[in-house]
Amino acid sequence: MKNKNTSILTFKNILKWILSIVAVLAGIFLFVFVYYAFSAPAVSQENLQSGGSSTIVDSTGKQIASLGDNKRNYVTIDKVPQQMEDAVVSIEDKNFYNEPLGIDPVRIAKSAFNNVTKGTLQGGSTLTQQLVKLTVFSTETKDQTFKRKMQEAWLAMRVSQKFSKQQILEFYMNKVYLNNGIYGVETGAKYYYGKNLKQLSLPQMAMLAGLPNAPSNYDPYTHPTEAKQRRDLVIQAMYNNNKITKAQADEAMNTPITSGLQPYKKVSNSNNSKRIIADPYIKEAITEVKKKGFDPYRDNLKITVNMDYDAQKRLYNIVNSSNYVSFPDSKIQVGATVVNPNNGKVVAMIGGRNLGNVQFGLNRAVQTGRSNGSTMKPLLDYAPAIENLNWSTYHQLEDTEYTYAGTNIQLKDWDEQYEGQMSMRKALVNSRNIPAVRTLSAVGLSNAKSFVKKLGITVKENGLSVGIGGNVSSLQGAAAYSAFSNGGTYYKPYYVSKIETADGITHTYGKNGKQAMKDSTAYMITDMLKGVPSSYATYANISGLHQAGKTGTTNYDSNSIAQNPALSGTAKDSWYNGYTKNYSISVWTGYDSPNQNGISSTYQSVAGKIYKAEMSYLAENTNSNPNWKKPSSVVSMRISNSGSETPVVASPSSSSSSYTKELFVKGHAPANPYKDSDYSSSSASKSSSNEVTTNNHSSSSSESSDSDNDTSASDNTETGTGSDSDSNSSDSDNTTTNNSSDSSTTNNNSNTGNTNSNNNTNTGNNNSNGGTTNNNNSGSDSNNSSNSGDSNTGGTTNNNSNSGSSTNGGATTNGSSTDSSGQ
């Protein structure tokens, strides 16, 4: 008897302890619940009734778009067919009408068990909770916190107290997102079936009721199989919930998902001009937001993008008017991207011309189906040669007859001429094809592919011809060239800098750069590419602005011309990639149907002119014009232009026409028998008439002196032991400031000694003889062909050496192509 009593007492004590623990836990839970409830966001009838949408603002906080701002056909619950109500309730929350608190404790308990065992906080939401979630909360996975769930339950209880079940159902059915820019079931009925909600059949209502769970995954246009499976699941739920008969269910399930479905149509933008101007950019930003786990169409987000709206608007106006650039017709298209090279932020983007109000059309700025022509050469050919082989800008290359190994295919330039031996600098600036392919061969295609992969470009082509053009987008081009601008760091381009959710959570984003090349490689490529706008593609030159760039065109193959002879002499694609220390821009121009239309020689300079118009605007508004500073890893020397394969250091007494200033990777420069003082004394004795001058860009507030940044004969000469001297002593070729309006330039790399061959790479320089001296192999005029000089089948030789005339870059048939607008 005593043992029995003892057992009873022991059981009572254990039970008492258990109850006490449960009470304590319940008290803690209640305290936490109340604590979180007080910090929950407010919910009003206004935001419950509003359409689910997100706002997008630019980098200055200026609103540029509202997702879901298309017209929504709001329907009151008395106009909603009972069968539509039954479909929604059956699939989303069959106990909806029996939840006085707006929550389902049983579902929450089951969800909690699954959450603990599976490590997530998903599921368990009633229809009322879903309405709350759509109104004020984020759907991103990492925001599904215990605190959020408690607040969601609390607000669901508040909503259930303030509104009837019919009102809650009305709010929900008008707020849900149904893909393709459509909100609410009445709007969905009109979009998908061209009918009012009351006119829909059972399977059509079931399709709409199933969409909100995963709108894009169950889109009947793009995923008809998945859409039917989801629709049939709704029908089965209605049958299980005793809302339809077995016969009705069978008939509905046997109905094709396409029954009554209207032809797919894109949703037009509203008349919001900002949205139209920014549409291609917004399209990419939304994709980026979704990749981060948000749904911008139902999360009520405030999305801050990296766009400079004013720069975006200017770029839009440039390509959609004739105020800045003349286009051949309305069909020629443009894809352009502006990137900040110092952080990877996408500043502006244009996906095409004359797009009208079509929302989210083809974005040509990110398409990778068109060859980038000779803009590939610095990336895949010459930069890897400097990086891996320590080539100098003087390194000699052969522009002679070349046949691709293992084939009988001859590589030629457009003029079908060979210019013989030339420096890497001249080969790159003048965009000769054969030296470029020879360079890629020397580097090795696999090594070159590895190099550009670090710049965000995956080369799939296997032949050496990719060295003069591969499939690269303007977004990739602008980002890759950014690494030249900033000294060798690659930043993956991105659009979104911040996302603020309706419940007050802020997520910020940025990109960490990765070193993609040595600073010597980046600087030496930039130094060479300075010569493109200043002497080769002068239509892209901006007087006084420190800039570098590269042209690119691709021609048609013989089969295409045979099928359409009108394509002969035209280009398939025309590019210009240019950059300063503040911005990197890549512009593509071409036709969507390239085998029907080609770009005539007169308009192959359009890409460069678009660049010029946009970069001029950016430079003026940035009020900054920094030059590149030569790193200690680079050595600058005067090299005799005698044509010797081995660089020969020019003597201090050499005339400026007999040498060029070239760059070497430190440790790989020729021995210098002269001292810095020799050049200094020689410089002092020279005539000031031989000095090279440069105009300062009027908007500059942080101009670096050219003598600190450009190659100079006395800068950083290397001794025989490879030591580097960072002397900045001046010589006759050091630059001085000149405010003359003349913007003629000096071209590089002459093979003769009878013209000025100064290799200074400053843009906008003036020669004391008053003209641009282009250095051909003779003093006479060279062929100024109408074809562009950097196509896959050929490149342009330099233009006339006539003193006093601006070079034309080989882009058009007449000298008038040099565009002075925007200077």
PDB file of C-alpha atoms in Angstrom, residues 574-669:
ATOM      1  CA  SER A 574      29.705  47.601 -86.000  1.00  0.00           C
ATOM      2  CA  TRP A 575      31.031  48.245 -82.479  1.00  0.00           C
ATOM      3  CA  TYR A 576      32.797  50.814 -80.394  1.00  0.00           C
ATOM      4  CA  ASN A 577      34.146  50.144 -76.915  1.00  0.00           C
ATOM      5  CA  GLY A 578      35.564  53.194 -75.175  1.00  0.00           C
ATOM      6  CA  TYR A 579      36.417  54.225 -71.657  1.00  0.00           C
ATOM      7  CA  THR A 580      37.768  56.837 -69.293  1.00  0.00           C
ATOM      8  CA  LYS A 581      38.711  56.327 -65.662  1.00  0.00           C
ATOM      9  CA  ASN A 582      35.095  57.107 -64.737  1.00  0.00           C
ATOM     10  CA  TYR A 583      33.027  55.211 -67.317  1.00  0.00           C
ATOM     11  CA  SER A 584      33.248  52.288 -69.708  1.00  0.00           C
ATOM     12  CA  ILE A 585      30.849  52.169 -72.674  1.00  0.00           C
ATOM     13  CA  SER A 586      30.229  49.458 -75.237  1.00  0.00           C
ATOM     14  CA  VAL A 587      27.977  50.126 -78.242  1.00  0.00           C
ATOM     15  CA  TRP A 588      26.753  47.629 -80.842  1.00  0.00           C
ATOM     16  CA  THR A 589      24.914  48.588 -84.015  1.00  0.00           C
ATOM     17  CA  GLY A 590      23.383  46.270 -86.587  1.00  0.00           C
ATOM     18  CA  TYR A 591      20.156  44.861 -88.000  1.00  0.00           C
ATOM     19  CA  ASP A 592      17.941  42.240 -86.391  1.00  0.00           C
ATOM     20  CA  SER A 593      17.754  40.539 -89.787  1.00  0.00           C
ATOM     21  CA  PRO A 594      21.393  40.870 -90.881  1.00  0.00           C
ATOM     22  CA  ASN A 595      21.038  38.851 -94.064  1.00  0.00           C
ATOM     23  CA  GLN A 596      18.503  41.359 -95.361  1.00  0.00           C
ATOM     24  CA  ASN A 597      20.327  44.565 -94.425  1.00  0.00           C
ATOM     25  CA  GLY A 598      23.959  45.425 -93.859  1.00  0.00           C
ATOM     26  CA  ILE A 599      25.583  48.567 -92.492  1.00  0.00           C
ATOM     27  CA  SER A 600      26.931  50.696 -95.322  1.00  0.00           C
ATOM     28  CA  SER A 601      30.393  52.206 -95.022  1.00  0.00           C
ATOM     29  CA  THR A 602      28.929  55.643 -94.344  1.00  0.00           C
ATOM     30  CA  TYR A 603      27.235  54.448 -91.165  1.00  0.00           C
ATOM     31  CA  GLN A 604      29.845  52.107 -89.719  1.00  0.00           C
ATOM     32  CA  SER A 605      30.961  54.998 -87.532  1.00  0.00           C
ATOM     33  CA  VAL A 606      27.532  55.292 -85.846  1.00  0.00           C
ATOM     34  CA  ALA A 607      28.562  53.149 -82.863  1.00  0.00           C
ATOM     35  CA  GLY A 608      31.539  55.425 -82.195  1.00  0.00           C
ATOM     36  CA  LYS A 609      29.393  58.533 -82.541  1.00  0.00           C
ATOM     37  CA  ILE A 610      26.868  57.174 -80.039  1.00  0.00           C
ATOM     38  CA  TYR A 611      29.759  56.569 -77.666  1.00  0.00           C
ATOM     39  CA  LYS A 612      31.012  60.099 -78.226  1.00  0.00           C
ATOM     40  CA  ALA A 613      27.623  61.706 -77.597  1.00  0.00           C
ATOM     41  CA  GLU A 614      27.043  59.757 -74.374  1.00  0.00           C
ATOM     42  CA  MET A 615      30.595  60.014 -73.043  1.00  0.00           C
ATOM     43  CA  SER A 616      30.665  63.752 -73.735  1.00  0.00           C
ATOM     44  CA  TYR A 617      27.529  64.156 -71.637  1.00  0.00           C
ATOM     45  CA  LEU A 618      28.921  62.010 -68.822  1.00  0.00           C
ATOM     46  CA  ALA A 619      32.253  63.854 -68.805  1.00  0.00           C
ATOM     47  CA  GLU A 620      30.581  67.252 -68.668  1.00  0.00           C
ATOM     48  CA  ASN A 621      28.333  66.247 -65.781  1.00  0.00           C
ATOM     49  CA  THR A 622      30.985  64.299 -63.885  1.00  0.00           C
ATOM     50  CA  ASN A 623      33.315  67.317 -63.998  1.00  0.00           C
ATOM     51  CA  SER A 624      36.259  64.963 -63.647  1.00  0.00           C
ATOM     52  CA  ASN A 625      38.926  64.095 -66.185  1.00  0.00           C
ATOM     53  CA  PRO A 626      41.682  62.056 -64.527  1.00  0.00           C
ATOM     54  CA  ASN A 627      44.460  60.592 -66.622  1.00  0.00           C
ATOM     55  CA  TRP A 628      46.026  57.172 -66.091  1.00  0.00           C
ATOM     56  CA  LYS A 629      49.229  57.127 -64.053  1.00  0.00           C
ATOM     57  CA  LYS A 630      51.973  54.846 -65.205  1.00  0.00           C
ATOM     58  CA  PRO A 631      52.588  52.148 -62.576  1.00  0.00           C
ATOM     59  CA  SER A 632      56.105  51.316 -61.418  1.00  0.00           C
ATOM     60  CA  SER A 633      55.754  47.949 -63.150  1.00  0.00           C
ATOM     61  CA  VAL A 634      55.947  49.685 -66.549  1.00  0.00           C
ATOM     62  CA  VAL A 635      59.013  51.240 -68.150  1.00  0.00           C
ATOM     63  CA  SER A 636      58.840  53.928 -70.851  1.00  0.00           C
ATOM     64  CA  MET A 637      61.689  54.333 -73.299  1.00  0.00           C
ATOM     65  CA  ARG A 638      62.584  56.053 -76.553  1.00  0.00           C
ATOM     66  CA  ILE A 639      62.948  53.370 -79.193  1.00  0.00           C
ATOM     67  CA  SER A 640      64.407  53.946 -82.637  1.00  0.00           C
ATOM     68  CA  ASN A 641      61.844  53.385 -85.369  1.00  0.00           C
ATOM     69  CA  SER A 642      64.428  51.854 -87.658  1.00  0.00           C
ATOM     70  CA  GLY A 643      62.330  48.696 -87.887  1.00  0.00           C
ATOM     71  CA  SER A 644      64.720  46.537 -85.921  1.00  0.00           C
ATOM     72  CA  GLU A 645      63.061  43.461 -84.427  1.00  0.00           C
ATOM     73  CA  THR A 646      65.089  44.017 -81.279  1.00  0.00           C
ATOM     74  CA  PRO A 647      64.269  47.397 -79.731  1.00  0.00           C
ATOM     75  CA  VAL A 648      67.114  49.867 -80.002  1.00  0.00           C
ATOM     76  CA  VAL A 649      67.205  52.732 -77.516  1.00  0.00           C
ATOM     77  CA  ALA A 650      67.364  56.095 -79.294  1.00  0.00           C
ATOM     78  CA  SER A 651      70.150  58.462 -78.357  1.00  0.00           C
ATOM     79  CA  PRO A 652      69.350  61.711 -76.538  1.00  0.00           C
ATOM     80  CA  SER A 653      70.292  63.658 -79.668  1.00  0.00           C
ATOM     81  CA  SER A 654      67.865  61.763 -81.932  1.00  0.00           C
ATOM     82  CA  SER A 655      65.239  63.807 -83.701  1.00  0.00           C
ATOM     83  CA  SER A 656      61.676  63.194 -82.611  1.00  0.00           C
ATOM     84  CA  SER A 657      60.830  61.793 -86.042  1.00  0.00           C
ATOM     85  CA  SER A 658      63.329  58.963 -85.637  1.00  0.00           C
ATOM     86  CA  TYR A 659      61.942  57.292 -82.536  1.00  0.00           C
ATOM     87  CA  THR A 660      58.739  56.347 -80.786  1.00  0.00           C
ATOM     88  CA  LYS A 661      58.077  56.126 -77.095  1.00  0.00           C
ATOM     89  CA  GLU A 662      57.233  52.564 -76.135  1.00  0.00           C
ATOM     90  CA  LEU A 663      56.286  50.712 -72.974  1.00  0.00           C
ATOM     91  CA  PHE A 664      57.895  47.629 -71.482  1.00  0.00           C
ATOM     92  CA  VAL A 665      57.076  45.368 -68.568  1.00  0.00           C
ATOM     93  CA  LYS A 666      59.651  46.102 -65.886  1.00  0.00           C
ATOM     94  CA  GLY A 667      62.501  43.649 -66.127  1.00  0.00           C
ATOM     95  CA  HIS A 668      61.953  43.092 -69.849  1.00  0.00           C
ATOM     96  CA  ALA A 669      63.145  46.389 -71.323  1.00  0.00           C
TER      97      ALA A 669
END
